[in-house]
């Protein structure tokens, strides 16, 4: 394609503001799909994505558009993942574009993710076209939202488009604005090949598919390519574009976006952000901004039924074929048997994997407390990363422990501000900024990641009745007074319940855990002490009283069927329990114990 007729753009928005709906409309209006082929939100591929309304894997689509100037344009719409867990993937998609449509719901206005996304887009020097969406809603206030965008983001809205992605209103204007305001890419067709690996995924028919943005040079079938960061070479066997259906093309030139396949078996062999070049005539410099993605949240996954261990291993292996950003290695726990220590990009990522294992692979799992990665500086001068509280070294040998911190931006209506500030304060937050924008407070806090991974988001949503929005990024490790808290049931340590906590939180957390466990562990024929301890010191305790009578005694031996039912029920309960020493701990106890409430 003629480079001056190419427009590469992404759509940025807060969740639910209409990004996917707008993308569908643009595809439909430019004839990418016939009406009957349009299932709603074609870009959201996976079931979980559809159900939760989020975009996990980015997709891209090439649209042909004849503009009002009579010329034919190629518009490449890059769909970006919509969640903070996938911030790096988002940054690479944005780096592959020259502009963005900023979609803002005309009835809601600017939200936390709108800001987070738009600042990223500005960092990539994007030309930004505001699209005020959902103007069909009675509550729509497009002029107020425009003013808010100017005031909060400092973005000129004179080129803003009013649209309803739902009714189709203004979609033509959006297409014209893309052609008019978003600059065409620049690149040199005669220079050595330089292309960015924007994304990759596993396709059962094609193998690993790599989404690329060509910067300089030409990419074609039969070419020997080198991945500069990975240091690997591959033979390109397919070059194509998505319309959104696959179409094979002769080559991809500068400014173009498309895909290649090269007989790669696992996505783990491809790194988002890597530079692809021609092995025979390589480019001198790889692209800037490459980062190796590292899991930030770890937890143990154990099969409820020990016999499912191999099935769990297989399933994790299959999921990893398509998602190189999570990791797993075998782990054994006295309480839970054999399982895997898994690393994720964030809590949503953890939930997605957990849900897929349950749903697609039919596995019944126990998840241990999510933990962040601590840096431990030892007295002997060495430093180690701690992914699992069970591996905490002897405190006597530790010099200092550092924990990861985040900067969070929270948007909340005034009436809930007080409770939100208290929540942040309770989680050791440091307030950095507080401003009011159009009747809403925008609060910036620095928070330790370990205070956020448990249930912060759920709490935030419930406190604000769903109105608060939240976005964060990591800001590095800081020293903290952190200790390992263990839980003992009947005087035995239940390793799966161990957690790293800040000393100032330990008593409250310990008390809470003991109370929870007391409610969740059924009575036995003997008294069961439950204790929380740091080092050897007990900081909280509860006792489960002994069961006085046999459960069946109530039946007076008379009603045999009722007695059998009761016994069956007990047996049923047993299946989902973990025998710990002489105490049965139900599966729910492990999960519930992790929620702070
Ligand atoms: P995303 O999370 O930004 O991808 O948002 P979606 O495209 O999934 O849209 C979220 C919800 O808003 C869906 O129920 C859409 O049907 C609805 N929606 C999107 N655009 C419009 C619009 O222009 N008007 C109205 N009334 N609803 C819309
Ligand atoms: Mg969406």
Coordinates of C-alpha atoms and ligand atoms in Angstrom, one line a residue:
X1 CA 0.0 0.0 0.0
X2 CA 1.0 3.6 -0.6
X3 CA 2.4 4.7 2.8
X4 CA 0.7 8.1 2.7
X5 CA -2.7 6.3 2.6
X6 CA -2.1 4.2 5.7
X7 CA -3.6 5.1 9.1
X8 CA -2.6 3.0 12.1
X9 CA -4.7 3.7 15.2
X10 CA -6.0 2.1 18.4
X11 CA -9.1 2.8 20.4
X12 CA -8.6 3.7 24.0
X13 CA -11.4 3.9 26.5
X14 CA -12.5 3.1 30.0
X15 CA -14.2 -0.3 30.3
X16 CA -17.8 -0.3 29.0
X17 CA -17.5 3.1 27.3
X18 CA -18.0 1.3 23.9
X19 CA -14.6 0.5 22.5
X20 CA -15.7 -3.0 21.1
X21 CA -19.0 -1.7 19.8
X22 CA -17.3 1.1 18.0
X23 CA -14.7 -1.3 16.5
X24 CA -17.5 -3.5 15.2
X25 CA -19.2 -0.6 13.6
X26 CA -16.1 0.5 11.9
X27 CA -15.6 -3.0 10.5
X28 CA -19.2 -3.2 9.4
X29 CA -19.3 0.3 7.8
X30 CA -16.1 -0.4 5.8
X31 CA -17.5 -3.7 4.6
X32 CA -15.1 -6.0 6.4
X33 CA -17.9 -8.3 7.3
X34 CA -21.4 -8.8 6.0
X35 CA -24.2 -8.0 8.5
X36 CA -24.9 -11.7 8.9
X37 CA -21.3 -12.4 9.8
X38 CA -21.3 -9.9 12.6
X39 CA -21.6 -11.7 15.8
X40 CA -21.6 -9.0 18.4
X41 CA -18.1 -7.8 19.2
X42 CA -16.1 -9.8 16.8
X43 CA -12.8 -8.6 18.2
X44 CA -13.3 -10.2 21.6
X45 CA -12.5 -13.8 20.8
X46 CA -12.6 -15.8 23.9
X47 CA -15.7 -16.7 25.8
X48 CA -14.4 -15.4 29.0
X49 CA -13.7 -12.1 27.3
X50 CA -17.2 -11.9 26.0
X51 CA -18.8 -12.7 29.3
X52 CA -16.7 -10.3 31.2
X53 CA -16.7 -7.7 28.5
X54 CA -13.0 -7.3 28.5
X55 CA -10.4 -7.7 25.8
X56 CA -7.6 -10.0 26.9
X57 CA -5.6 -10.6 23.7
X58 CA -5.2 -7.9 21.3
X59 CA -6.4 -8.3 17.7
X60 CA -6.1 -6.1 14.8
X61 CA -8.1 -5.5 11.6
X62 CA -7.4 -3.9 8.3
X63 CA -10.1 -1.8 6.8
X64 CA -10.4 -0.4 3.3
X65 CA -12.0 3.0 3.2
X66 CA -12.8 5.3 0.4
X67 CA -12.8 8.8 2.0
X68 CA -14.8 11.8 0.9
X69 CA -11.6 13.1 -0.9
X70 CA -12.2 10.2 -3.3
X71 CA -9.0 8.4 -2.4
X72 CA -8.7 4.8 -1.0
X73 CA -7.2 4.4 2.4
X74 CA -6.0 1.5 4.5
X75 CA -7.0 1.8 8.1
X76 CA -5.4 -0.6 10.6
X77 CA -7.3 -0.8 13.8
X78 CA -5.2 -2.2 16.6
X79 CA -7.4 -3.5 19.5
X80 CA -5.5 -3.3 22.8
X81 CA -6.1 -5.3 25.9
X82 CA -8.3 -3.4 28.3
X83 CA -6.8 -4.2 31.7
X84 CA -3.9 -2.9 33.8
X85 CA -2.5 -6.4 34.1
X86 CA -1.6 -6.3 30.4
X87 CA 0.0 -2.8 30.4
X88 CA 3.1 -3.9 28.6
X89 CA 1.2 -5.5 25.7
X90 CA -0.9 -2.3 25.5
X91 CA 2.2 -0.2 25.3
X92 CA 3.5 -2.3 22.4
X93 CA 0.2 -2.0 20.5
X94 CA 0.3 1.7 21.1
X95 CA 3.9 1.9 19.8
X96 CA 2.6 0.4 16.6
X97 CA 0.2 3.2 15.9
X98 CA 0.4 6.9 15.0
X99 CA -2.9 7.9 16.6
X100 CA -5.8 6.9 18.8
X101 CA -9.6 7.3 19.1
X102 CA -10.3 8.3 22.7
X103 CA -13.8 6.9 23.4
X104 CA -15.6 8.5 26.3
X105 CA -19.1 7.6 27.3
X106 CA -21.2 10.8 27.1
X107 CA -23.2 9.9 30.1
X108 CA -20.2 8.9 32.3
X109 CA -17.3 11.2 31.4
X110 CA -13.7 10.7 32.0
X111 CA -12.8 7.7 34.3
X112 CA -9.6 6.3 35.8
X113 CA -8.7 4.1 32.8
X114 CA -9.5 6.8 30.3
X115 CA -6.8 8.8 32.0
X116 CA -4.3 6.0 32.3
X117 CA -4.8 5.1 28.6
X118 CA -4.7 8.6 27.3
X119 CA -1.5 9.5 29.1
X120 CA 0.1 6.4 27.5
X121 CA -1.1 7.4 24.2
X122 CA 0.3 10.9 24.6
X123 CA 3.6 9.3 25.6
X124 CA 3.7 7.5 22.3
X125 CA 3.2 10.9 20.5
X126 CA -0.2 9.9 19.2
X127 CA -2.6 12.2 17.5
X128 CA -5.7 11.8 19.5
X129 CA -9.3 12.1 18.2
X130 CA -11.9 12.3 21.0
X131 CA -15.1 10.3 20.2
X132 CA -17.9 11.2 22.5
X133 CA -19.9 8.0 22.4
X134 CA -23.4 7.0 23.5
X135 CA -24.9 10.3 22.6
X136 CA -28.2 8.4 22.1
X137 CA -28.6 8.0 25.8
X138 CA -31.0 10.4 27.5
X139 CA -28.4 11.1 30.2
X140 CA -25.8 12.0 27.6
X141 CA -24.0 15.4 28.1
X142 CA -21.6 15.6 25.2
X143 CA -20.7 19.3 25.8
X144 CA -20.0 18.8 29.5
X145 CA -17.9 15.7 28.7
X146 CA -16.0 17.7 26.0
X147 CA -15.3 20.4 28.5
X148 CA -14.1 17.8 31.0
X149 CA -11.7 16.3 28.5
X150 CA -10.2 19.7 27.9
X151 CA -10.0 20.5 31.6
X152 CA -8.8 17.1 32.9
X153 CA -6.6 15.9 30.1
X154 CA -5.8 19.2 28.4
X155 CA -6.8 17.8 25.1
X156 CA -8.2 20.0 22.3
X157 CA -11.7 18.8 21.5
X158 CA -12.4 20.9 18.5
X159 CA -12.0 17.9 16.3
X160 CA -14.1 15.6 18.6
X161 CA -16.8 13.5 17.0
X162 CA -20.1 12.8 18.5
X163 CA -21.2 9.2 18.0
X164 CA -23.4 6.4 19.0
X165 CA -21.7 3.1 18.3
X166 CA -24.9 1.4 19.1
X167 CA -27.2 3.2 16.6
X168 CA -24.4 3.9 14.0
X169 CA -24.7 7.7 14.3
X170 CA -21.5 9.6 13.5
X171 CA -19.6 6.5 12.4
X172 CA -18.9 8.1 9.0
X173 CA -17.5 11.2 10.8
X174 CA -15.2 8.9 12.9
X175 CA -13.8 7.4 9.7
X176 CA -13.3 10.8 8.1
X177 CA -11.6 12.1 11.3
X178 CA -9.2 9.1 11.2
X179 CA -8.1 10.0 7.7
X180 CA -7.9 13.7 8.4
X181 CA -6.3 13.9 11.8
X182 CA -4.2 10.8 12.2
X183 CA -0.8 11.1 10.4
X184 CA 0.4 8.4 8.0
X185 CA 3.4 6.3 9.1
X186 CA 6.9 6.9 8.0
X187 CA 9.4 4.3 6.8
X188 CA 11.9 3.4 4.2
X189 CA 11.1 0.5 1.9
X190 CA 14.7 0.1 0.8
X191 CA 16.2 0.0 4.3
X192 CA 16.9 -3.4 6.0
X193 CA 13.8 -5.0 7.5
X194 CA 12.8 -3.7 10.9
X195 CA 9.5 -4.8 12.3
X196 CA 8.0 -5.0 15.7
X197 CA 6.5 -8.2 17.2
X198 CA 3.3 -6.6 18.6
X199 CA 1.6 -9.8 19.8
X200 CA 1.5 -13.5 19.3
X201 CA -0.9 -16.3 19.9
X202 CA -1.3 -20.0 19.2
X203 CA -3.7 -21.1 16.5
X204 CA -4.6 -24.8 16.2
X205 CA -4.4 -24.6 12.4
X206 CA -1.6 -22.1 11.8
X207 CA 0.6 -22.7 14.8
X208 CA 2.0 -19.5 16.4
X209 CA 0.7 -16.4 14.7
X210 CA 2.8 -13.3 15.0
X211 CA 1.3 -9.8 14.7
X212 CA 3.8 -7.4 13.2
X213 CA 4.1 -3.7 12.5
X214 CA 6.7 -3.1 9.8
X215 CA 8.8 0.0 10.4
X216 CA 11.4 -0.2 7.5
X217 CA 12.0 -2.7 4.7
X218 CA 9.7 -5.5 3.5
X219 CA 8.6 -8.8 5.0
X220 CA 7.7 -11.7 2.7
X221 CA 7.2 -15.4 2.4
X222 CA 10.4 -17.4 2.2
X223 CA 12.4 -14.8 4.1
X224 CA 14.9 -15.9 6.8
X225 CA 14.2 -13.7 9.8
X226 CA 15.9 -13.1 13.1
X227 CA 14.3 -12.1 16.4
X228 CA 16.9 -9.8 17.7
X229 CA 16.1 -10.1 21.5
X230 CA 15.5 -13.8 21.4
X231 CA 18.4 -14.4 19.1
X232 CA 16.5 -17.0 17.1
X233 CA 16.0 -17.5 13.4
X234 CA 12.9 -18.6 11.5
X235 CA 11.7 -19.1 7.9
X236 CA 8.6 -17.1 7.1
X237 CA 6.0 -19.3 5.5
X238 CA 2.9 -17.1 5.5
X239 CA 2.3 -13.3 5.4
X240 CA -1.2 -11.9 5.7
X241 CA -3.6 -9.5 7.1
X242 CA -6.9 -9.7 9.1
X243 CA -10.0 -8.2 7.5
X244 CA -10.8 -9.5 10.2
X245 CA -10.8 -12.8 8.3
X246 CA -7.4 -14.0 7.3
X247 CA -6.1 -12.9 3.8
X248 CA -2.7 -13.9 2.5
X249 CA -0.8 -11.0 0.9
X250 CA 2.4 -10.8 -1.2
X251 CA 4.4 -8.7 1.3
X252 CA 4.1 -6.2 4.2
X253 CA 5.9 -2.9 3.6
X254 CA 6.8 0.1 5.8
X255 CA 3.9 1.3 8.0
X256 CA 1.9 -1.9 7.4
X257 CA 0.4 -4.1 10.0
X258 CA -0.3 -7.8 9.5
X259 CA 0.8 -11.3 10.5
X260 CA 3.3 -13.9 9.7
X261 CA 3.7 -17.6 10.6
X262 CA 7.1 -19.3 10.7
X263 CA 6.6 -22.8 11.9
X264 CA 6.9 -21.7 15.6
X265 CA 5.4 -24.2 18.0
X266 CA 5.1 -22.2 21.2
X267 CA 4.3 -18.5 22.0
X268 CA 7.0 -18.8 24.7
X269 CA 9.5 -18.6 21.8
X270 CA 8.2 -15.1 20.8
X271 CA 8.6 -12.0 22.9
X272 CA 6.2 -9.1 22.6
X273 CA 8.3 -6.0 21.7
X274 CA 11.0 -8.0 20.0
X275 CA 12.5 -6.6 16.7
X276 CA 12.2 -8.8 13.6
X277 CA 14.8 -8.3 10.9
X278 CA 16.2 -10.0 7.8
X279 CA 18.8 -12.5 8.8
X280 CA 20.8 -11.9 5.6
X281 CA 20.6 -8.1 5.8
X282 CA 19.9 -7.2 9.4
X283 CA 19.1 -3.7 10.7
X284 CA 21.7 -2.1 12.8
X285 CA 19.6 -1.2 15.9
X286 CA 16.8 -3.1 17.5
X287 CA 13.7 -1.1 18.5
X288 CA 13.7 0.7 21.8
X289 CA 11.3 -0.2 24.6
X290 CA 11.7 -3.9 24.7
X291 CA 10.9 -5.4 28.1
X292 CA 10.8 -9.0 29.3
X293 CA 7.4 -9.5 31.0
X294 CA 7.7 -10.9 34.5
X295 CA 4.9 -12.3 36.6
X296 CA 4.1 -10.1 39.6
X297 CA 1.6 -12.2 41.5
X298 CA 2.2 -15.8 42.5
X299 CA -0.1 -18.4 44.1
X300 CA -0.3 -22.1 44.5
X301 CA -2.8 -24.1 42.5
X302 CA -3.6 -27.6 43.9
X303 CA -6.1 -30.1 42.6
X304 CA -8.8 -30.9 45.2
X305 CA -8.5 -34.5 44.1
X306 CA -4.9 -35.6 44.3
X307 CA -5.5 -37.9 41.3
X308 CA -5.9 -34.9 39.1
X309 CA -2.3 -33.7 39.5
X310 CA -1.2 -35.0 36.0
X311 CA -4.3 -33.5 34.4
X312 CA -3.5 -30.2 36.0
X313 CA 0.1 -30.4 34.7
X314 CA -1.2 -31.1 31.2
X315 CA -3.8 -28.3 31.3
X316 CA -1.3 -25.7 32.5
X317 CA 1.0 -26.8 29.7
X318 CA -1.7 -26.3 27.1
X319 CA -2.7 -22.9 28.5
X320 CA 0.9 -21.8 28.4
X321 CA 1.1 -22.7 24.7
X322 CA -1.0 -19.6 24.2
X323 CA 0.1 -17.4 27.1
X324 CA 3.8 -17.1 27.7
X325 CA 3.2 -14.5 30.4
X326 CA 2.2 -17.0 33.1
X327 CA 4.6 -19.4 34.7
X328 CA 4.3 -22.6 36.7
X329 CA 6.5 -25.0 38.5
X330 CA 5.8 -27.9 40.8
X331 CA 5.2 -27.3 44.4
X332 CA 4.3 -29.5 47.3
X333 CA 2.5 -28.6 50.4
X334 CA 1.9 -30.7 53.5
X335 CA -1.7 -29.5 53.6
X336 CA -2.6 -29.6 49.9
X337 CA -0.3 -32.3 48.5
X338 CA 1.2 -31.8 45.0
X339 CA 0.4 -28.8 42.9
X340 CA 2.0 -25.9 41.1
X341 CA 3.4 -22.5 42.0
X342 CA 2.1 -20.2 39.3
X343 CA 3.0 -16.6 38.4
X344 CA 0.7 -14.1 36.8
X345 CA 0.7 -10.5 35.5
X346 CA -1.9 -9.5 38.0
X347 CA -5.0 -10.7 39.8
X348 CA -7.3 -10.6 36.8
X349 CA -4.8 -12.7 34.9
X350 CA -4.8 -15.2 37.8
X351 CA -8.6 -15.3 37.8
X352 CA -8.7 -15.9 34.0
X353 CA -6.3 -18.8 34.2
X354 CA -8.0 -20.3 37.2
X355 CA -11.4 -19.9 35.5
X356 CA -10.2 -21.5 32.3
X357 CA -8.8 -24.5 34.2
X358 CA -12.1 -25.0 35.9
X359 CA -14.3 -24.4 32.9
X360 CA -12.4 -25.7 29.9
X361 CA -10.4 -28.4 31.7
X362 CA -13.0 -29.4 34.3
X363 CA -10.5 -29.2 37.2
X364 CA -11.5 -28.6 40.8
X365 CA -8.8 -26.4 42.4
X366 CA -7.6 -24.9 45.6
X367 CA -5.8 -21.6 45.3
X368 CA -3.4 -20.5 48.0
X369 CA -3.0 -16.8 49.1
X370 CA -1.7 -14.7 46.2
X371 CA 1.7 -13.3 47.0
X372 CA 3.8 -10.6 45.4
X373 CA 7.5 -10.9 44.8
X374 CA 9.7 -9.8 47.7
X375 CA 13.4 -9.0 47.4
X376 CA 15.2 -10.4 50.4
X377 CA 18.6 -9.0 51.3
X378 CA 20.5 -11.5 53.4
X379 CA 23.0 -10.8 56.1
X380 CA 25.6 -12.6 54.0
X381 CA 25.3 -9.9 51.3
X382 CA 23.2 -12.0 48.8
X383 CA 19.8 -11.1 47.5
X384 CA 17.0 -13.5 46.6
X385 CA 13.5 -13.2 45.2
X386 CA 10.7 -14.7 47.3
X387 CA 7.7 -16.0 45.4
X388 CA 6.3 -18.3 48.1
X389 CA 5.9 -17.5 51.8
X390 CA 6.8 -21.1 52.5
X391 CA 10.4 -20.4 51.3
X392 CA 10.9 -17.5 53.7
X393 CA 14.5 -17.8 55.1
X394 CA 15.2 -17.7 58.8
X395 CA 14.5 -14.1 59.9
X396 CA 17.8 -14.1 61.8
X397 CA 19.7 -14.3 58.5
X398 CA 17.7 -11.5 56.9
X399 CA 19.0 -7.9 56.7
X400 CA 16.1 -6.3 55.0
X401 CA 13.0 -7.2 52.9
X402 CA 11.7 -5.0 50.1
X403 CA 8.2 -5.2 48.7
X404 CA 6.7 -3.9 45.4
X405 CA 4.7 -0.6 45.4
X406 CA 2.2 0.8 43.0
X407 CA 0.8 4.2 42.2
X408 CA -2.9 4.0 42.0
X409 CA -5.3 6.6 40.5
X410 CA -8.8 6.3 41.8
X411 CA -11.8 8.2 40.4
X412 CA -14.8 8.4 42.8
X413 CA -18.0 10.4 43.2
X414 CA -17.7 12.8 46.2
X415 CA -20.1 10.9 48.5
X416 CA -17.9 7.9 48.7
X417 CA -14.6 9.7 49.0
X418 CA -14.3 9.4 52.8
X419 CA -14.7 5.6 52.7
X420 CA -12.2 5.3 49.9
X421 CA -9.6 7.3 51.7
X422 CA -10.1 5.2 54.7
X423 CA -9.6 2.0 52.7
X424 CA -6.4 3.3 51.2
X425 CA -5.2 4.4 54.6
X426 CA -6.0 1.0 56.1
X427 CA -3.9 -0.5 53.3
X428 CA -0.8 1.5 54.2
X429 CA -1.4 4.0 51.4
X430 CA 0.4 7.3 51.0
X431 CA -1.8 10.0 49.5
X432 CA 0.0 11.9 46.8
X433 CA -2.7 14.0 45.3
X434 CA -6.4 14.8 45.6
X435 CA -8.3 17.0 43.0
X436 CA -11.9 17.5 42.1
X437 CA -13.0 17.3 38.5
X438 CA -16.6 17.8 37.6
X439 CA -18.1 16.6 40.9
X440 CA -15.7 13.7 41.2
X441 CA -12.6 13.3 43.2
X442 CA -9.4 12.0 41.6
X443 CA -7.1 10.6 44.2
X444 CA -3.6 9.4 43.7
X445 CA -2.1 7.0 46.2
X446 CA 1.0 5.0 46.6
X447 CA 0.2 1.6 47.9
X448 CA 2.1 -1.6 48.6
X449 CA 1.1 -4.2 46.0
X450 CA 0.5 -6.9 48.6
X451 CA -2.3 -4.8 50.1
X452 CA -3.9 -4.6 46.7
X453 CA -3.7 -8.1 45.4
X454 CA -6.1 -9.6 47.9
X455 CA -9.4 -7.9 47.6
X456 CA -8.8 -4.2 47.2
X457 CA -10.6 -3.9 43.9
X458 CA -13.7 -5.8 45.2
X459 CA -13.7 -3.6 48.3
X460 CA -13.4 -0.4 46.3
X461 CA -16.3 -1.4 44.1
X462 CA -18.5 -2.4 47.0
X463 CA -17.8 0.7 49.1
X464 CA -18.6 2.9 46.1
X465 CA -21.5 0.8 44.8
X466 CA -19.6 0.3 41.7
X467 CA -18.9 3.9 40.9
X468 CA -15.2 4.1 41.8
X469 CA -12.7 3.3 39.1
X470 CA -9.1 2.3 39.6
X471 CA -5.9 2.0 37.7
X472 CA -2.4 1.4 38.7
X473 CA 1.2 0.9 37.6
X474 CA 4.2 -0.4 39.5
X475 CA 6.8 2.1 40.9
X476 CA 9.5 -0.3 42.2
X477 CA 10.4 -2.0 45.5
X478 CA 10.7 -0.3 48.9
X479 CA 11.9 -1.6 52.2
X480 CA 9.2 -2.7 54.6
X481 CA 8.8 -4.3 58.1
X482 CA 7.5 -7.6 56.7
X483 CA 7.1 -10.8 58.6
X484 CA 5.8 -14.3 57.8
X485 CA 2.7 -15.2 59.6
X486 CA 1.8 -18.9 59.9
X487 CA -1.5 -20.4 60.9
X488 CA -1.6 -23.5 63.1
X489 CA -4.6 -25.8 63.4
X490 CA -4.4 -28.2 66.3
X491 CA -0.8 -27.0 66.9
X492 CA 0.3 -27.9 63.4
X493 CA 1.4 -25.3 60.8
X494 CA -0.9 -25.3 57.7
X495 CA 1.8 -24.2 55.2
X496 CA -0.7 -23.2 52.5
X497 CA -2.1 -20.5 54.7
X498 CA 1.2 -18.9 55.5
X499 CA 1.5 -15.3 54.3
X500 CA 3.8 -12.4 54.3
X501 CA 2.3 -9.4 56.1
X502 CA 3.4 -6.0 57.3
X503 CA 4.1 -6.1 61.0
X504 CA 1.6 -3.3 61.7
X505 CA -1.1 -5.4 60.0
X506 CA -0.2 -8.7 61.4
X507 CA -2.3 -8.8 64.5
X508 CA -5.5 -7.7 62.8
X509 CA -4.9 -10.1 59.9
X510 CA -4.0 -12.9 62.3
X511 CA -7.2 -12.4 64.3
X512 CA -9.3 -12.2 61.2
X513 CA -7.8 -15.5 59.9
X514 CA -8.4 -17.3 63.1
X515 CA -12.0 -16.1 63.3
X516 CA -12.6 -17.2 59.7
X517 CA -11.1 -20.6 60.2
X518 CA -13.1 -21.1 63.4
X519 CA -16.3 -20.6 61.4
X520 CA -15.2 -22.7 58.5
X521 CA -13.7 -25.8 60.1
X522 CA -16.4 -28.1 61.4
X523 CA -16.4 -29.3 64.9
X524 CA -14.6 -32.5 65.7
X525 CA -14.9 -34.8 68.7
X526 CA -12.0 -32.9 70.3
X527 CA -11.2 -29.3 71.0
X528 CA -9.2 -27.6 68.1
X529 CA -7.0 -24.6 68.8
X530 CA -6.4 -22.2 65.9
X531 CA -3.5 -19.9 66.2
X532 CA -1.7 -17.3 64.2
X533 CA 2.0 -16.9 64.9
X534 CA 5.0 -14.9 63.9
X535 CA 8.2 -16.7 64.5
X536 CA 7.3 -18.7 67.6
X537 CA 5.1 -16.1 69.0
X538 CA 1.3 -16.6 69.0
X539 CA -0.5 -13.3 68.1
X540 CA -4.1 -14.5 67.8
X541 CA -6.0 -17.5 68.8
X542 CA -9.5 -19.1 68.6
X543 CA -10.8 -22.4 69.8
X544 CA -13.3 -24.7 68.1
X545 CA -15.3 -26.4 70.9
X546 CA -15.5 -30.2 70.8
X547 CA -18.6 -31.8 69.4
X548 CA -20.6 -33.1 72.3
X549 CA -22.6 -35.9 70.6
X550 CA -22.4 -38.1 67.6
X551 CA -24.4 -36.3 64.8
X552 CA -26.6 -39.3 64.3
X553 CA -27.5 -39.6 67.9
X554 CA -30.4 -37.1 67.3
X555 CA -32.1 -39.7 65.1
X556 CA -32.7 -42.0 68.1
X557 CA -31.8 -45.0 65.9
X558 CA -35.3 -45.0 64.6
X559 CA -35.4 -43.3 61.2
X560 CA -33.0 -45.3 59.2
X561 CA -33.3 -43.4 55.9
X562 CA -32.7 -40.1 57.6
X563 CA -29.7 -41.5 59.3
X564 CA -28.3 -42.7 56.1
X565 CA -28.9 -39.4 54.5
X566 CA -27.0 -37.7 57.3
X567 CA -24.1 -40.1 56.9
X568 CA -24.1 -39.6 53.1
X569 CA -24.0 -35.9 53.6
X570 CA -21.1 -36.2 55.9
X571 CA -19.3 -38.4 53.3
X572 CA -20.0 -35.8 50.6
X573 CA -18.5 -33.2 52.9
X574 CA -15.5 -35.3 53.4
X575 CA -14.6 -35.4 49.8
X576 CA -14.1 -31.7 49.7
X577 CA -12.0 -31.7 52.8
X578 CA -8.3 -31.8 53.4
X579 CA -7.3 -34.0 56.2
X580 CA -4.8 -32.1 58.2
X581 CA -3.2 -34.1 61.0
X582 CA -6.4 -35.3 62.6
X583 CA -8.4 -32.3 61.5
X584 CA -10.5 -32.0 58.4
X585 CA -10.3 -28.6 56.8
X586 CA -12.9 -27.8 54.1
X587 CA -11.7 -26.5 50.8
X588 CA -13.8 -23.3 51.2
X589 CA -11.7 -22.5 54.3
X590 CA -8.6 -22.0 52.2
X591 CA -10.3 -19.7 49.8
X592 CA -12.4 -17.8 52.3
X593 CA -9.4 -17.3 54.6
X594 CA -7.7 -15.2 51.9
X595 CA -10.4 -12.7 51.7
X596 CA -9.9 -10.0 54.2
X597 CA -13.5 -8.8 54.5
Ligands
LIG1 P1 -15.9 -1.7 25.9 O1 -15.8 -2.3 27.3 O2 -15.3 -0.3 25.9 O3 -15.4 -2.6 24.8 O4 -17.5 -1.4 25.7 P2 -18.5 -2.2 24.9 O5 -18.4 -1.9 23.4 O6 -18.5 -3.7 25.3 O7 -19.9 -1.5 25.3 C1 -20.3 -1.6 26.7 C2 -21.8 -1.5 26.7 O8 -22.2 -0.3 26.2 C3 -22.5 -2.6 25.8 O9 -23.6 -3.0 26.5 C4 -22.8 -1.8 24.6 O10 -24.0 -2.3 23.9 C5 -23.1 -0.4 25.1 N1 -22.9 0.6 24.1 C6 -21.8 0.8 23.4 N2 -21.9 1.9 22.6 C7 -23.1 2.5 22.9 C8 -23.8 3.6 22.4 O11 -23.4 4.4 21.6 N3 -25.0 3.8 23.0 C9 -25.6 3.0 23.9 N4 -26.8 3.3 24.4 N5 -24.9 1.9 24.4 C10 -23.7 1.6 23.9
LIG2 MG1 -14.5 -4.5 24.9

